[in-house]
């Protein structure tokens, strides 16, 4: 089994920054990508960002492009999400996930392993 553990969430004022981390452990898994998703109360889980594990190529949702940066450190088996210029509408439970799908995907159903989530709350 693969375990994903997120950290770094919290309460921040609008315009502020947070850095989320997701550490992977457990059995070897041929992942193609790691992604970040979020889910606000009463809404469906939505894609935020994805990084190709091998190449480092990234892709973002339109709502966060230019404000968020996803990165990975292969040696540490960790993926990060740097979130700048945060807005109240960014408030959600943020999940990291691992996918073995090729090509890399933004679809949640193509992700095999998920973390428990870390709460991000942005006050106005």
PDB file of C-alpha atoms in Angstrom:
ATOM      1  CA  UNK A   1       0.000   0.000   0.000  1.00  0.00           C
ATOM      2  CA  UNK A   2       1.065   3.573  -0.689  1.00  0.00           C
ATOM      3  CA  UNK A   3       0.565   6.209   1.977  1.00  0.00           C
ATOM      4  CA  UNK A   4       0.309   9.911   1.193  1.00  0.00           C
ATOM      5  CA  UNK A   5       0.456  12.415   4.040  1.00  0.00           C
ATOM      6  CA  UNK A   6      -0.270  16.092   3.468  1.00  0.00           C
ATOM      7  CA  UNK A   7       0.810  18.943   5.700  1.00  0.00           C
ATOM      8  CA  UNK A   8       1.097  22.716   5.641  1.00  0.00           C
ATOM      9  CA  UNK A   9      -2.517  23.810   5.617  1.00  0.00           C
ATOM     10  CA  UNK A  10      -3.860  26.524   7.869  1.00  0.00           C
ATOM     11  CA  UNK A  11      -5.618  29.862   8.173  1.00  0.00           C
ATOM     12  CA  UNK A  12      -4.255  32.781   6.168  1.00  0.00           C
ATOM     13  CA  UNK A  13      -5.500  36.206   5.141  1.00  0.00           C
ATOM     14  CA  UNK A  14      -6.342  36.984   1.546  1.00  0.00           C
ATOM     15  CA  UNK A  15      -3.171  37.803  -0.365  1.00  0.00           C
ATOM     16  CA  UNK A  16      -1.073  35.553   1.826  1.00  0.00           C
ATOM     17  CA  UNK A  17       0.848  32.384   1.047  1.00  0.00           C
ATOM     18  CA  UNK A  18       0.986  28.771   2.168  1.00  0.00           C
ATOM     19  CA  UNK A  19       3.142  25.830   1.156  1.00  0.00           C
ATOM     20  CA  UNK A  20       1.609  22.374   1.193  1.00  0.00           C
ATOM     21  CA  UNK A  21       3.700  19.216   1.323  1.00  0.00           C
ATOM     22  CA  UNK A  22       2.802  15.630   0.513  1.00  0.00           C
ATOM     23  CA  UNK A  23       5.113  12.809   1.542  1.00  0.00           C
ATOM     24  CA  UNK A  24       4.733   9.395  -0.068  1.00  0.00           C
ATOM     25  CA  UNK A  25       5.723   6.144   1.604  1.00  0.00           C
ATOM     26  CA  UNK A  26       4.964   2.457   1.465  1.00  0.00           C
ATOM     27  CA  UNK A  27       5.376   0.007  -1.359  1.00  0.00           C
ATOM     28  CA  UNK A  28       7.024   0.915  -4.635  1.00  0.00           C
ATOM     29  CA  UNK A  29       4.504   2.354  -7.034  1.00  0.00           C
ATOM     30  CA  UNK A  30       5.194   3.226 -10.655  1.00  0.00           C
ATOM     31  CA  UNK A  31       3.568   6.605 -10.526  1.00  0.00           C
ATOM     32  CA  UNK A  32       3.455   8.771 -13.586  1.00  0.00           C
ATOM     33  CA  UNK A  33       2.269  11.870 -11.811  1.00  0.00           C
ATOM     34  CA  UNK A  34       1.371  13.470  -8.526  1.00  0.00           C
ATOM     35  CA  UNK A  35      -1.513  15.890  -8.321  1.00  0.00           C
ATOM     36  CA  UNK A  36      -3.229  18.261  -5.979  1.00  0.00           C
ATOM     37  CA  UNK A  37      -7.005  18.474  -5.794  1.00  0.00           C
ATOM     38  CA  UNK A  38      -9.342  20.423  -3.534  1.00  0.00           C
ATOM     39  CA  UNK A  39     -12.888  20.181  -2.309  1.00  0.00           C
ATOM     40  CA  UNK A  40     -14.917  22.985  -0.784  1.00  0.00           C
ATOM     41  CA  UNK A  41     -18.060  22.299   1.275  1.00  0.00           C
ATOM     42  CA  UNK A  42     -20.989  21.428  -0.965  1.00  0.00           C
ATOM     43  CA  UNK A  43     -18.825  21.234  -4.077  1.00  0.00           C
ATOM     44  CA  UNK A  44     -17.223  18.452  -6.075  1.00  0.00           C
ATOM     45  CA  UNK A  45     -13.554  17.661  -5.815  1.00  0.00           C
ATOM     46  CA  UNK A  46     -11.664  19.687  -8.406  1.00  0.00           C
ATOM     47  CA  UNK A  47      -8.269  19.493 -10.029  1.00  0.00           C
ATOM     48  CA  UNK A  48      -5.672  22.064  -8.952  1.00  0.00           C
ATOM     49  CA  UNK A  49      -2.264  21.047 -10.341  1.00  0.00           C
ATOM     50  CA  UNK A  50      -0.288  18.037 -11.539  1.00  0.00           C
ATOM     51  CA  UNK A  51       3.402  17.284 -12.018  1.00  0.00           C
ATOM     52  CA  UNK A  52       4.912  14.512 -14.100  1.00  0.00           C
ATOM     53  CA  UNK A  53       7.048  12.468 -11.749  1.00  0.00           C
ATOM     54  CA  UNK A  54       9.742  11.720 -14.332  1.00  0.00           C
ATOM     55  CA  UNK A  55       9.964  14.928 -16.356  1.00  0.00           C
ATOM     56  CA  UNK A  56       8.697  17.546 -13.922  1.00  0.00           C
ATOM     57  CA  UNK A  57       6.284  18.928 -16.497  1.00  0.00           C
ATOM     58  CA  UNK A  58       3.419  20.736 -14.779  1.00  0.00           C
ATOM     59  CA  UNK A  59      -0.153  21.687 -15.561  1.00  0.00           C
ATOM     60  CA  UNK A  60      -2.572  23.909 -13.633  1.00  0.00           C
ATOM     61  CA  UNK A  61      -6.236  24.684 -13.376  1.00  0.00           C
ATOM     62  CA  UNK A  62      -7.067  28.073 -14.861  1.00  0.00           C
ATOM     63  CA  UNK A  63      -8.216  29.311 -11.463  1.00  0.00           C
ATOM     64  CA  UNK A  64      -4.752  28.909  -9.915  1.00  0.00           C
ATOM     65  CA  UNK A  65      -2.367  29.344 -12.837  1.00  0.00           C
ATOM     66  CA  UNK A  66       0.122  32.089 -12.101  1.00  0.00           C
ATOM     67  CA  UNK A  67      -0.501  31.917  -8.344  1.00  0.00           C
ATOM     68  CA  UNK A  68       0.250  28.289  -7.439  1.00  0.00           C
ATOM     69  CA  UNK A  69       3.382  26.269  -8.195  1.00  0.00           C
ATOM     70  CA  UNK A  70       3.637  22.492  -7.969  1.00  0.00           C
ATOM     71  CA  UNK A  71       7.015  20.818  -7.640  1.00  0.00           C
ATOM     72  CA  UNK A  72       8.482  17.486  -6.602  1.00  0.00           C
ATOM     73  CA  UNK A  73      11.686  16.239  -4.998  1.00  0.00           C
ATOM     74  CA  UNK A  74      12.224  12.700  -6.180  1.00  0.00           C
ATOM     75  CA  UNK A  75      14.886  11.890  -3.590  1.00  0.00           C
ATOM     76  CA  UNK A  76      12.463  12.787  -0.801  1.00  0.00           C
ATOM     77  CA  UNK A  77       9.418  11.234  -2.450  1.00  0.00           C
ATOM     78  CA  UNK A  78       7.628  14.512  -1.794  1.00  0.00           C
ATOM     79  CA  UNK A  79       5.452  16.877  -3.798  1.00  0.00           C
ATOM     80  CA  UNK A  80       4.818  20.502  -2.888  1.00  0.00           C
ATOM     81  CA  UNK A  81       2.221  23.120  -3.685  1.00  0.00           C
ATOM     82  CA  UNK A  82       3.320  26.709  -3.189  1.00  0.00           C
ATOM     83  CA  UNK A  83       0.232  28.893  -3.015  1.00  0.00           C
ATOM     84  CA  UNK A  84       0.615  32.667  -3.347  1.00  0.00           C
ATOM     85  CA  UNK A  85      -1.893  35.517  -3.601  1.00  0.00           C
ATOM     86  CA  UNK A  86      -4.486  33.360  -1.902  1.00  0.00           C
ATOM     87  CA  UNK A  87      -8.161  34.260  -2.261  1.00  0.00           C
ATOM     88  CA  UNK A  88     -11.164  33.348  -0.104  1.00  0.00           C
ATOM     89  CA  UNK A  89     -12.396  31.134  -2.937  1.00  0.00           C
ATOM     90  CA  UNK A  90      -9.263  28.995  -2.489  1.00  0.00           C
ATOM     91  CA  UNK A  91     -10.687  27.808   0.841  1.00  0.00           C
ATOM     92  CA  UNK A  92     -11.030  24.016   0.687  1.00  0.00           C
ATOM     93  CA  UNK A  93      -9.697  20.694   1.857  1.00  0.00           C
ATOM     94  CA  UNK A  94      -6.616  20.029  -0.257  1.00  0.00           C
ATOM     95  CA  UNK A  95      -5.661  16.475  -1.227  1.00  0.00           C
ATOM     96  CA  UNK A  96      -2.600  15.079  -2.892  1.00  0.00           C
ATOM     97  CA  UNK A  97      -2.893  12.001  -5.058  1.00  0.00           C
ATOM     98  CA  UNK A  98      -0.710   9.624  -7.047  1.00  0.00           C
ATOM     99  CA  UNK A  99      -1.511   8.330 -10.504  1.00  0.00           C
ATOM    100  CA  UNK A 100      -0.044   5.623 -12.698  1.00  0.00           C
ATOM    101  CA  UNK A 101      -2.033   6.719 -15.742  1.00  0.00           C
ATOM    102  CA  UNK A 102      -0.282   7.587 -18.986  1.00  0.00           C
ATOM    103  CA  UNK A 103      -0.451  10.250 -20.225  1.00  0.00           C
ATOM    104  CA  UNK A 104      -0.752  12.264 -17.018  1.00  0.00           C
ATOM    105  CA  UNK A 105      -4.288  13.300 -16.274  1.00  0.00           C
ATOM    106  CA  UNK A 106      -6.390  15.832 -14.382  1.00  0.00           C
ATOM    107  CA  UNK A 107      -9.249  13.387 -13.837  1.00  0.00           C
ATOM    108  CA  UNK A 108      -9.623  12.331 -10.176  1.00  0.00           C
ATOM    109  CA  UNK A 109     -10.861   8.873 -11.170  1.00  0.00           C
ATOM    110  CA  UNK A 110      -7.458   8.117 -12.719  1.00  0.00           C
ATOM    111  CA  UNK A 111      -5.617   8.613  -9.430  1.00  0.00           C
ATOM    112  CA  UNK A 112      -4.892   5.462  -7.458  1.00  0.00           C
ATOM    113  CA  UNK A 113      -3.851   6.747  -4.053  1.00  0.00           C
ATOM    114  CA  UNK A 114      -5.044   9.692  -2.008  1.00  0.00           C
ATOM    115  CA  UNK A 115      -4.018  11.438   1.172  1.00  0.00           C
ATOM    116  CA  UNK A 116      -6.391  12.426   3.971  1.00  0.00           C
ATOM    117  CA  UNK A 117      -6.320  16.100   3.081  1.00  0.00           C
ATOM    118  CA  UNK A 118      -5.167  19.311   4.720  1.00  0.00           C
ATOM    119  CA  UNK A 119      -7.474  22.264   5.332  1.00  0.00           C
ATOM    120  CA  UNK A 120      -6.732  25.641   3.789  1.00  0.00           C
ATOM    121  CA  UNK A 121      -8.846  28.566   4.946  1.00  0.00           C
ATOM    122  CA  UNK A 122      -8.413  32.036   3.453  1.00  0.00           C
ATOM    123  CA  UNK A 123     -10.092  34.906   5.262  1.00  0.00           C
ATOM    124  CA  UNK A 124     -11.163  38.102   3.520  1.00  0.00           C
TER     125      UNK A 124
END
